[in-house]
Amino acid sequence: MSRAILPYLAVAPLVVILWGYVVYPLWATFATSAWVDGRFTLEHYRVFFDRTHTAPLEALVTSLWISVLSVLTCGVVGVALAFLLNRYEFPGRRMFQTLVLVPMSLPPLVGVLSFMFLYGESGIIPRAVQHLLGLEQVPFALRGLAGVLAVHTFTMYPYFYMPAAAALQGLDPSLEEAARSLGASGWQAWRRVTLPMLTPALVAGALLVFMHSLASYTAPLLFGVDRTLTMQIYVSRTNGDLALASALSTVLSLVSVAFLLFMRWYQERRVYRSLSKGAAHHRTEVRNPLLRWVALVLSALGVVLVLLPVFVLVLISFSVNARWTVQVLPPAYTLDNYRAIFSDPRFWEPVATSLKTSLLATLAAAVFSVAAAYAVTRLNFCGRGLLDAAIMLPWALPGTVVAINLIAAFNEPTPFSLGQILVGTFWILPLAYFVRLMPLVFRSSAAALAQQDPSLEEAARSLGATWGYTFRRVVLPLMLPGVLGGALLAFVEGVGEFVASILLYTPENVPISVEIFRRMYSFEFGTATAYGVLQIVLILIVLGISSRLHRGGASRVVY
C-alpha cells in the first residue's frame, strides 16, 4: 500500500502549485466576471453576444480573423523557406539558412517598432520614395490589418520554419521519388506525399502562431486596429472595469483552448509515420546558370529584408531624441542614449527588473519542470494525462488572459500568496512569467527524460544506489541539456515579455519592454531603440549559449 500511495504523495506538491497558480486564477477570473454586486449574473456575457452592443463581438471576430490570416501567411512563408533551404543547393543558401532565424531575436514590441520605423506612415522607406519622386504624400504605408499581418508574418514565420525544416530533414526522399516514378507530377507529389507527412510540424507551428497572434497587443495598437480582444481587455482593465475584463479574458481562454483541442483532433485523425527504413538526406543542386543567378539575387534580397529591421533599430538608437520629424533619416546622431543607459542607474533599472524577474521565473519553472517531467514520464498514477494537460494549459492562454487571471486571483490575500496582496507588487511579475514559461521548460525537460532508457536507473538501484543518489548522478545529468535548453529559451521569452507586463507592472518595477513602450510614446525614439538593441543583444547572447549547450550536451553527462 505504501508503494501505491507514494506516487500520489510525490505528485501532491505539483498539483497544489498548479491549482494555486493556474486553475484557481482561471476560476477566479470567471467568478469575477459572473459575481457582480454580491450576486451571480451572466450579464457581461449576454452583453458580449448582444447585437445592440457590437464592440465586443467585433473584437472577437477581428482577433480570430487576424490569427487565422497570420497562420496562413506564416505557414506559406515558413514552409516555403524550409523547403527551398533544405531541398535545393544554390549560392547563398548557407548564409541565408543562418540568418533566416534572426526575427526570433526580436522581442514582439521591438519587432513592431522596427516595422513602424521602416514601413509606417512616417517610415523611412515611404518617405524615401516620396522625396525621390517629389510627391506631396507618401505613396504607400503599412497601416491597419495589413500592417498587423506584415509584422506577424515577419516575426512569427520561424515558428513554422523550424519544425518544417526538421521534418523535411528527417523525411525519406525515396517517398517522393516513388510517387514521381508512378507518374505523379511534382505538385502532386508535394501535395499528396510531402505535405501530409509535415502535418505534425504544421500543427505545432499553427498552434504557436495562433496563440501569439491572438495575444498580440502592440501591433494592433500601433497600426490602428482597435477592435481586438486584447485591446478591449486592456481598456477595460485600465478603466477599472475588472468584471468586464474578466469576461473578455474568459471568452479568449475558451477560444484558445478550443483551437488547441481542434488542432490535436486534426493531427490525431491519421498516423504520420514513414514505414521506410530511411535514406540519406540530399539536396538538389541548381545547375541552370540563369536560375543560379536568380537564386543568388533572391537570397541577397532575403538577407536584406531579414536584417534591415535590425539595422534600422541600431541606426535610430544613435539618433537625437525629438530631432527626427519629417526627414527621411534622423538628422543628428549621438552616443548619449547608450551613455545614459550605462551611466545613469535610473536608465538601468528596467533592464535590471527584466533580468531579475525573468531569472526568478526561469529558476522556479526549471525546478518545477524537472519534478513534473519525472512524475509524468516515470511514475504510474491515475490522472497522469490530466496533470500533463494542466501543465500545458498556460501555453494555450494568451499573456493578457494570464495577467487578468492573476489580477482576479491575487488582488486580495489568499493562502497561495501567503496572506499578501500580490497585485501592485514586484512579485506579481515573476509569478506571471513563471506561469507563462512553465510549459516551455516542462516540455523540453520531459522530452529529454523520455529519451532515457529506464534501465539505467534500474541498474544503479540494483548496485545499491538510493533513489536520491540515482536521480542526482544518473537521471539529472542526462536530462540536464534539455532542462538548460528549455530554461534559456524561457529566459529569452521572459526578457522580451510585454503583453502580460503591460497589465501587471508598477511604477517602481518597470520591465524593459514596458520602458521601451513608454519612451516610444514620449517621442524618445533614440532611447527607446537603444533599449531595444540592448534587449536584442541580451537575447542573442542567451540564444548563443543555448545553441552551444545543445551541441555539446551529450558530452557533459556525469558518470
XYZ file of N, CA, C and O in Angstrom, residues 97-262:
664
model
N 20.360 30.420 -44.583
C 19.853 29.439 -43.627
C 20.192 29.843 -42.195
O 19.449 29.538 -41.260
N 21.316 30.542 -42.025
C 21.689 31.041 -40.701
C 20.887 32.268 -40.316
O 20.417 32.411 -39.182
N 20.683 33.167 -41.282
C 20.039 34.446 -40.987
C 18.516 34.359 -40.939
O 17.872 35.294 -40.458
N 17.959 33.252 -41.432
C 16.504 33.178 -41.517
C 15.852 33.168 -40.139
O 14.659 33.467 -40.003
N 16.638 32.841 -39.091
C 16.085 32.804 -37.739
C 16.310 34.102 -36.970
O 15.982 34.175 -35.789
N 16.879 35.123 -37.622
C 17.126 36.397 -36.943
C 15.851 37.004 -36.350
O 15.888 37.556 -35.238
N 14.690 36.955 -37.029
C 13.484 37.532 -36.425
C 13.134 36.966 -35.049
O 12.440 37.628 -34.283
N 13.628 35.763 -34.726
C 13.343 35.207 -33.406
C 14.032 35.998 -32.302
O 13.617 35.941 -31.139
N 15.110 36.729 -32.653
C 15.804 37.528 -31.645
C 15.114 38.858 -31.386
O 15.510 39.590 -30.473
N 14.105 39.184 -32.178
C 13.379 40.437 -31.990
C 12.216 40.205 -31.027
O 11.285 39.467 -31.358
N 12.228 40.804 -29.851
C 11.049 40.727 -28.985
C 9.838 41.319 -29.693
O 9.991 42.155 -30.596
N 8.626 40.905 -29.321
C 7.434 41.379 -30.044
C 7.347 42.887 -30.177
O 7.098 43.409 -31.269
N 7.570 43.623 -29.094
C 7.469 45.070 -29.148
C 8.534 45.666 -30.054
O 8.265 46.559 -30.862
N 9.764 45.168 -29.961
C 10.862 45.699 -30.771
C 10.619 45.408 -32.247
O 10.894 46.248 -33.117
N 10.094 44.236 -32.572
C 9.783 43.925 -33.959
C 8.749 44.862 -34.543
O 8.865 45.302 -35.693
N 7.722 45.194 -33.775
C 6.699 46.127 -34.246
C 7.305 47.506 -34.459
O 7.021 48.186 -35.461
N 8.152 47.968 -33.546
C 8.778 49.280 -33.683
C 9.631 49.343 -34.950
O 9.630 50.358 -35.654
N 10.382 48.278 -35.218
C 11.230 48.290 -36.410
C 10.394 48.421 -37.676
O 10.783 49.141 -38.610
N 9.241 47.760 -37.724
C 8.378 47.883 -38.899
C 7.739 49.265 -38.981
O 7.542 49.791 -40.079
N 7.406 49.859 -37.860
C 6.878 51.219 -37.864
C 7.910 52.197 -38.428
O 7.586 53.071 -39.241
N 9.149 52.065 -37.984
C 10.192 52.970 -38.462
C 10.518 52.736 -39.940
O 10.967 53.648 -40.626
N 10.296 51.526 -40.426
C 10.626 51.207 -41.810
C 9.481 51.484 -42.770
O 9.672 52.147 -43.803
N 8.274 50.985 -42.442
C 7.187 50.960 -43.416
C 5.935 51.702 -42.964
O 4.935 51.692 -43.685
N 5.947 52.320 -41.787
C 4.775 53.051 -41.318
C 4.558 54.339 -42.103
O 5.309 54.687 -43.025
N 3.520 55.072 -41.734
C 3.196 56.313 -42.444
C 4.341 57.320 -42.369
O 4.498 58.157 -43.269
N 5.129 57.313 -41.316
C 6.304 58.174 -41.196
C 7.592 57.371 -41.331
O 8.652 57.812 -40.877
N 7.498 56.200 -41.946
C 8.640 55.311 -42.040
C 9.675 55.767 -43.051
O 9.420 56.627 -43.913
N 10.838 55.164 -42.949
C 11.968 55.560 -43.790
C 11.700 55.272 -45.260
O 11.928 56.130 -46.130
N 11.225 54.073 -45.585
C 11.045 53.700 -46.991
C 9.930 54.500 -47.658
O 10.135 55.046 -48.760
N 8.733 54.662 -47.083
C 7.725 55.515 -47.733
C 8.192 56.951 -47.913
O 7.944 57.570 -48.953
N 8.876 57.508 -46.910
C 9.366 58.885 -47.057
C 10.456 58.986 -48.115
O 10.541 59.973 -48.847
N 11.322 57.970 -48.198
C 12.364 57.991 -49.220
C 11.754 57.981 -50.621
O 12.193 58.730 -51.507
N 10.740 57.148 -50.843
C 10.068 57.114 -52.147
C 9.370 58.445 -52.414
O 9.388 58.968 -53.544
N 8.755 59.030 -51.392
C 8.080 60.317 -51.546
C 9.064 61.411 -51.981
O 8.795 62.169 -52.922
N 10.218 61.500 -51.312
C 11.212 62.515 -51.665
C 11.832 62.236 -53.029
O 12.125 63.164 -53.791
N 12.046 60.965 -53.354
C 12.654 60.607 -54.620
C 11.762 60.968 -55.797
O 12.251 61.461 -56.836
N 10.453 60.764 -55.644
C 9.508 61.041 -56.729
C 8.886 62.419 -56.633
O 8.089 62.811 -57.508
N 9.192 63.180 -55.575
C 8.645 64.522 -55.416
C 7.151 64.540 -55.163
O 6.447 65.432 -55.651
N 6.636 63.599 -54.425
C 5.204 63.510 -54.149
C 4.830 64.342 -52.933
O 5.664 64.621 -52.060
N 3.573 64.738 -52.852
C 3.093 65.503 -51.705
C 2.857 64.617 -50.497
O 2.990 65.066 -49.353
N 2.471 63.374 -50.726
C 2.210 62.435 -49.644
C 2.967 61.132 -49.923
O 3.379 60.863 -51.057
N 3.126 60.346 -48.892
C 3.791 59.056 -49.076
C 2.916 58.170 -49.955
O 1.690 58.142 -49.811
N 3.520 57.467 -50.917
C 2.710 56.669 -51.861
C 2.130 55.413 -51.241
O 1.132 54.877 -51.733
N 2.730 54.916 -50.185
C 2.235 53.702 -49.536
C 2.720 53.720 -48.092
O 3.670 54.433 -47.736
N 2.057 52.952 -47.267
C 2.449 52.811 -45.865
C 1.679 51.646 -45.275
O 0.529 51.379 -45.652
N 2.329 50.958 -44.352
C 1.648 49.876 -43.650
C 0.726 50.478 -42.597
O 1.164 51.271 -41.761
N -0.520 50.086 -42.657
C -1.482 50.549 -41.655
C -2.602 49.518 -41.549
O -2.786 48.682 -42.440
N -3.316 49.570 -40.459
C -4.467 48.700 -40.283
C -4.108 47.226 -40.270
O -3.046 46.810 -39.798
N -5.005 46.421 -40.827
C -4.849 44.973 -40.814
C -3.606 44.529 -41.591
O -2.922 43.591 -41.196
N -3.298 45.210 -42.694
C -2.129 44.850 -43.489
C -0.848 45.012 -42.678
O 0.066 44.185 -42.754
N -0.766 46.083 -41.897
C 0.408 46.286 -41.061
C 0.561 45.205 -40.001
O 1.663 44.706 -39.757
N -0.548 44.840 -39.374
C -0.506 43.792 -38.350
C -0.062 42.468 -38.958
O 0.791 41.753 -38.407
N -0.615 42.118 -40.123
C -0.253 40.848 -40.768
C 1.211 40.852 -41.211
O 1.898 39.824 -41.122
N 1.709 42.005 -41.688
C 3.112 42.079 -42.104
C 4.038 41.836 -40.920
O 5.012 41.084 -41.017
N 3.740 42.450 -39.780
C 4.562 42.262 -38.587
C 4.477 40.823 -38.104
O 5.495 40.186 -37.778
N 3.275 40.282 -38.039
C 3.111 38.898 -37.580
C 3.852 37.924 -38.494
O 4.509 36.988 -38.016
N 3.747 38.131 -39.808
C 4.405 37.224 -40.747
C 5.918 37.273 -40.580
O 6.590 36.228 -40.535
N 6.484 38.468 -40.451
C 7.938 38.605 -40.352
C 8.470 38.045 -39.041
O 9.518 37.403 -39.016
N 7.767 38.267 -37.949
C 8.288 37.865 -36.639
C 7.896 36.451 -36.244
O 8.515 35.875 -35.338
N 6.884 35.848 -36.897
C 6.387 34.551 -36.460
C 6.608 33.422 -37.452
O 6.365 32.258 -37.102
N 7.074 33.716 -38.678
C 7.260 32.608 -39.615
C 8.278 31.568 -39.127
O 8.194 30.393 -39.517
N 9.293 31.945 -38.261
C 10.184 30.885 -37.763
C 9.471 29.784 -36.994
O 9.991 28.664 -36.901
N 8.270 30.074 -36.433
C 7.537 29.029 -35.732
C 7.093 27.923 -36.687
O 6.890 26.775 -36.268
N 6.905 28.246 -37.962
C 6.631 27.232 -38.974
C 7.926 26.698 -39.573
O 8.040 25.501 -39.853
N 8.895 27.589 -39.783
C 10.121 27.191 -40.469
C 10.877 26.112 -39.693
O 11.311 25.108 -40.281
N 11.056 26.289 -38.395
C 11.888 25.358 -37.621
C 11.324 23.938 -37.601
O 12.044 22.982 -37.926
N 10.054 23.711 -37.228
C 9.563 22.320 -37.258
C 9.468 21.757 -38.667
O 9.703 20.560 -38.874
N 9.138 22.608 -39.654
C 9.051 22.113 -41.024
C 10.436 21.714 -41.545
O 10.590 20.690 -42.235
N 11.469 22.515 -41.234
C 12.825 22.178 -41.665
C 13.294 20.875 -41.030
O 13.909 20.029 -41.693
N 13.009 20.709 -39.730
C 13.393 19.470 -39.053
C 12.660 18.269 -39.656
O 13.249 17.194 -39.841
N 11.383 18.440 -39.986
C 10.615 17.338 -40.569
C 11.123 16.986 -41.966
O 11.211 15.806 -42.329
N 11.479 17.990 -42.765
C 11.979 17.729 -44.113
C 13.333 17.022 -44.084
O 13.621 16.170 -44.928
N 14.175 17.370 -43.113
C 15.471 16.705 -43.000
C 15.319 15.236 -42.624
O 16.158 14.408 -42.975
N 14.261 14.916 -41.888
C 14.041 13.527 -41.496
C 13.154 12.749 -42.442
O 12.910 11.558 -42.230
N 12.672 13.401 -43.502
C 11.766 12.739 -44.444
C 12.572 11.976 -45.495
O 13.540 12.497 -46.055
N 12.168 10.758 -45.765
C 12.859 9.913 -46.736
C 12.553 10.415 -48.148
O 11.402 10.387 -48.590
N 13.558 10.892 -48.896
C 13.301 11.394 -50.260
C 12.782 10.311 -51.214
O 12.188 10.632 -52.236
N 13.010 9.032 -50.882
C 12.562 7.965 -51.779
C 11.046 7.925 -51.898
O 10.515 7.394 -52.882
N 10.326 8.475 -50.903
C 8.864 8.518 -50.995
C 8.422 9.379 -52.170
O 7.536 9.000 -52.946
N 9.031 10.568 -52.297
C 8.694 11.430 -53.428
C 9.169 10.810 -54.740
O 8.472 10.910 -55.764
N 10.338 10.196 -54.732
C 10.846 9.566 -55.944
C 9.922 8.434 -56.393
O 9.681 8.253 -57.598
N 9.387 7.685 -55.435
C 8.452 6.614 -55.787
C 7.182 7.182 -56.402
O 6.649 6.644 -57.387
N 6.697 8.295 -55.837
C 5.496 8.931 -56.383
C 5.749 9.435 -57.800
O 4.893 9.283 -58.694
N 6.947 10.026 -58.032
C 7.256 10.529 -59.372
C 7.394 9.375 -60.362
O 6.980 9.494 -61.531
N 7.959 8.254 -59.908
C 8.115 7.105 -60.808
C 6.772 6.494 -61.184
O 6.661 5.825 -62.219
N 5.754 6.720 -60.357
C 4.415 6.204 -60.661
C 3.587 7.181 -61.481
O 2.391 6.969 -61.685
N 4.222 8.267 -61.935
C 3.545 9.183 -62.836
C 3.029 10.462 -62.202
O 2.408 11.275 -62.888
N 3.272 10.667 -60.908
C 2.795 11.887 -60.254
C 3.669 13.067 -60.662
O 4.887 12.945 -60.819
N 3.041 14.210 -60.846
C 3.783 15.436 -61.133
C 4.448 15.943 -59.854
O 4.186 15.437 -58.759
N 5.316 16.939 -60.002
C 5.978 17.496 -58.823
C 4.991 18.073 -57.832
O 5.139 17.905 -56.614
N 3.945 18.751 -58.339
C 2.939 19.340 -57.465
C 2.124 18.249 -56.776
O 1.810 18.364 -55.584
N 1.789 17.180 -57.519
C 1.018 16.094 -56.916
C 1.826 15.388 -55.830
O 1.287 15.034 -54.775
N 3.121 15.161 -56.082
C 3.959 14.520 -55.066
C 4.067 15.393 -53.825
O 4.048 14.891 -52.688
N 4.183 16.697 -54.019
C 4.254 17.609 -52.871
C 2.947 17.604 -52.087
O 2.940 17.543 -50.861
N 1.810 17.655 -52.816
C 0.509 17.779 -52.149
C 0.054 16.471 -51.531
O -0.550 16.477 -50.454
N 0.352 15.323 -52.156
C -0.183 14.052 -51.691
C 0.802 13.264 -50.830
O 0.384 12.349 -50.110
N 2.106 13.581 -50.882
C 3.100 12.804 -50.134
C 3.821 13.667 -49.104
O 3.784 13.403 -47.897
N 4.478 14.750 -49.584
C 5.321 15.550 -48.689
C 4.495 16.318 -47.668
O 4.765 16.271 -46.458
N 3.493 17.039 -48.155
C 2.723 17.901 -47.255
C 2.010 17.126 -46.152
O 2.033 17.550 -44.991
N 1.361 15.977 -46.454
C 0.740 15.224 -45.349
C 1.746 14.755 -44.295
O 1.426 14.713 -43.104
N 2.979 14.414 -44.714
C 3.977 13.984 -43.750
C 4.454 15.132 -42.859
O 5.019 14.910 -41.787
N 4.205 16.366 -43.291
C 4.589 17.537 -42.495
C 3.488 17.967 -41.527
O 3.646 18.972 -40.834
N 2.389 17.233 -41.474
C 1.251 17.653 -40.660
C 1.606 17.906 -39.196
O 1.214 18.942 -38.643
N 2.336 17.019 -38.501
C 2.678 17.332 -37.102
C 3.454 18.639 -36.964
O 3.215 19.417 -36.027
N 4.396 18.891 -37.885
C 5.152 20.147 -37.833
C 4.239 21.344 -38.099
O 4.360 22.388 -37.450
N 3.309 21.201 -39.040
C 2.394 22.296 -39.351
C 1.450 22.572 -38.190
O 1.124 23.732 -37.907
N 1.010 21.523 -37.522
C 0.134 21.711 -36.363
C 0.877 22.450 -35.251
O 0.332 23.376 -34.634
N 2.127 22.072 -34.996
C 2.908 22.757 -33.968
C 3.089 24.227 -34.308
O 2.919 25.111 -33.454
N 3.433 24.515 -35.559
C 3.597 25.914 -35.964
C 2.295 26.691 -35.904
O 2.271 27.842 -35.480
N 1.194 26.060 -36.336
C -0.098 26.742 -36.313
C -0.514 27.097 -34.890
O -1.052 28.187 -34.640
N -0.278 26.196 -33.947
C -0.627 26.472 -32.550
C 0.153 27.663 -32.018
O -0.413 28.573 -31.398
N 1.451 27.691 -32.264
C 2.278 28.784 -31.765
C 1.864 30.115 -32.381
O 1.716 31.119 -31.684
N 1.688 30.130 -33.695
C 1.335 31.381 -34.368
C -0.059 31.850 -33.950
O -0.274 33.042 -33.704
N -1.008 30.930 -33.870
C -2.367 31.314 -33.494
C -2.401 31.913 -32.087
O -3.041 32.957 -31.862
N -1.709 31.276 -31.128
C -1.711 31.780 -29.759
C -1.029 33.141 -29.680
O -1.521 34.055 -29.014
N 0.111 33.289 -30.343
C 0.811 34.562 -30.301
C 0.010 35.665 -31.000
O -0.004 36.806 -30.543
N -0.646 35.332 -32.092
C -1.454 36.337 -32.802
C -2.668 36.734 -31.984
O -3.043 37.913 -31.940
N -3.287 35.749 -31.339
C -4.465 36.048 -30.531
C -4.110 36.943 -29.348
O -4.931 37.746 -28.892
N -2.874 36.815 -28.844
C -2.434 37.627 -27.709
C -1.780 38.924 -28.138
O -1.376 39.721 -27.287
N -1.662 39.159 -29.441
C -0.953 40.345 -29.930
C -1.642 41.617 -29.453
O -2.866 41.772 -29.559
N -0.834 42.519 -28.927
C -1.359 43.794 -28.426
C -0.676 44.994 -29.097
O -1.337 45.930 -29.528
N 0.651 44.946 -29.221
C 1.387 46.108 -29.724
C 1.091 46.373 -31.190
O 0.889 47.528 -31.587
N 1.101 45.339 -32.023
C 0.869 45.546 -33.456
C -0.505 46.152 -33.730
O -0.603 47.149 -34.462
N -1.607 45.625 -33.173
C -2.894 46.296 -33.377
C -2.920 47.722 -32.833
O -3.532 48.610 -33.436
N -2.245 47.957 -31.717
C -2.241 49.295 -31.129
C -1.537 50.297 -32.032
O -2.074 51.374 -32.324
N -0.338 49.964 -32.497
C 0.453 50.913 -33.281
C -0.032 51.037 -34.716
O 0.218 52.063 -35.363
N -0.716 50.027 -35.236
C -1.216 50.112 -36.600
C -2.701 50.450 -36.662
O -3.316 50.340 -37.716
N -3.281 50.850 -35.544
C -4.635 51.405 -35.540
C -5.760 50.405 -35.652
O -6.845 50.755 -36.124
N -5.546 49.155 -35.212
C -6.631 48.161 -35.197
C -7.137 48.083 -33.755
O -6.595 47.341 -32.936
N -8.168 48.854 -33.450
C -8.620 48.997 -32.058
C -9.525 47.854 -31.609
O -9.564 47.533 -30.422
N -10.270 47.273 -32.524
C -11.261 46.277 -32.133
C -10.653 44.878 -32.111
O -10.914 44.056 -32.992
N -9.818 44.616 -31.111
C -9.344 43.260 -30.840
C -9.615 42.965 -29.364
O -9.756 43.891 -28.552
N -9.661 41.686 -29.028
C -9.983 41.327 -27.648
C -8.910 41.799 -26.679
O -9.207 42.242 -25.569
N -7.639 41.704 -27.079
C -6.580 42.158 -26.183
C -6.673 43.654 -25.924
O -6.457 44.108 -24.797
N -7.004 44.426 -26.951
C -7.174 45.872 -26.772
C -8.357 46.156 -25.850
O -8.285 47.018 -24.961
N -9.467 45.442 -26.044
C -10.649 45.649 -25.212
C -10.376 45.257 -23.758
O -10.840 45.916 -22.824
N -9.602 44.192 -23.554
C -9.249 43.787 -22.188
C -8.405 44.859 -21.519
O -8.629 45.221 -20.349
N -7.429 45.388 -22.242
C -6.554 46.418 -21.674
C -7.349 47.683 -21.332
O -7.168 48.270 -20.261
N -8.234 48.090 -22.233
C -9.040 49.294 -21.979
C -9.946 49.091 -20.773
O -10.066 49.962 -19.908
N -10.588 47.921 -20.690
C -11.469 47.644 -19.549
C -10.683 47.613 -18.246
O -11.132 48.135 -17.224
N -9.492 47.016 -18.274
C -8.667 46.948 -17.059
C -8.217 48.332 -16.625
O -8.291 48.682 -15.436
N -7.747 49.157 -17.555
C -7.281 50.496 -17.193
C -8.434 51.402 -16.765
O -8.224 52.346 -15.996
N -9.644 51.139 -17.237
C -10.814 51.909 -16.810
C -11.391 51.420 -15.495
O -12.383 51.973 -15.008
N -10.810 50.390 -14.917
C -11.257 49.894 -13.621
C -12.395 48.901 -13.673
O -12.902 48.491 -12.625
N -12.817 48.496 -14.876
C -13.925 47.537 -15.005
C -13.339 46.128 -15.074
O -13.251 45.515 -16.146
N -12.942 45.596 -13.926
C -12.309 44.285 -13.882
C -13.284 43.177 -14.252
O -12.891 42.159 -14.813
N -14.574 43.355 -13.956
C -15.564 42.329 -14.281
C -15.663 42.137 -15.795
O -15.684 41.004 -16.293
N -15.734 43.247 -16.541
C -15.802 43.140 -17.996
C -14.505 42.582 -18.556
O -14.519 41.740 -19.466
N -13.355 43.028 -18.035
C -12.075 42.495 -18.489
C -11.989 40.998 -18.222
O -11.460 40.240 -19.045
N -12.527 40.543 -17.101
C -12.514 39.113 -16.786
C -13.405 38.332 -17.730
O -13.067 37.216 -18.147
N -14.561 38.904 -18.083
C -15.445 38.230 -19.031
C -14.780 38.094 -20.396
O -14.834 37.028 -21.033
N -14.128 39.153 -20.861
C -13.422 39.093 -22.137
C -12.282 38.073 -22.077
O -12.037 37.346 -23.047
N -11.586 38.024 -20.947
C -10.490 37.062 -20.797
C -11.005 35.629 -20.804
O -10.361 34.720 -21.362
N -12.160 35.394 -20.189
C -12.744 34.056 -20.186
C -13.090 33.609 -21.597
O -12.824 32.464 -21.989
N -13.683 34.514 -22.378
C -14.000 34.186 -23.774
C -12.732 33.887 -24.559
O -12.671 32.923 -25.335
N -11.700 34.697 -24.352
C -10.434 34.482 -25.055
C -9.809 33.144 -24.660
O -9.230 32.437 -25.502
N -9.924 32.766 -23.383
C -9.411 31.476 -22.926
C -10.147 30.327 -23.616
O -9.519 29.350 -24.070
N -11.458 30.415 -23.703
C -12.240 29.358 -24.336
C -11.882 29.213 -25.809
O -11.785 28.097 -26.331
N -11.679 30.341 -26.489
C -11.296 30.287 -27.907
C -9.931 29.614 -28.063
O -9.738 28.765 -28.944
N -8.983 29.963 -27.210
C -7.636 29.396 -27.301
C -7.651 27.895 -27.052
O -7.044 27.114 -27.794
N -8.343 27.476 -25.995
C -8.404 26.048 -25.669
C -9.138 25.288 -26.767
O -8.756 24.164 -27.128
N -10.201 25.882 -27.322
C -10.947 25.224 -28.398
C -10.058 25.015 -29.625
O -10.098 23.948 -30.261
N -9.244 26.007 -29.960
C -8.345 25.850 -31.101
C -7.296 24.781 -30.825
O -6.952 23.992 -31.704
N -6.775 24.738 -29.599
C -5.813 23.718 -29.224
C -6.409 22.322 -29.381
O -5.790 21.415 -29.961
N -7.627 22.115 -28.880
C -8.272 20.807 -28.981
C -8.572 20.448 -30.432
O -8.434 19.285 -30.838
N -8.969 21.439 -31.231
C -9.260 21.175 -32.643
C -8.011 20.723 -33.387
O -8.043 19.753 -34.164
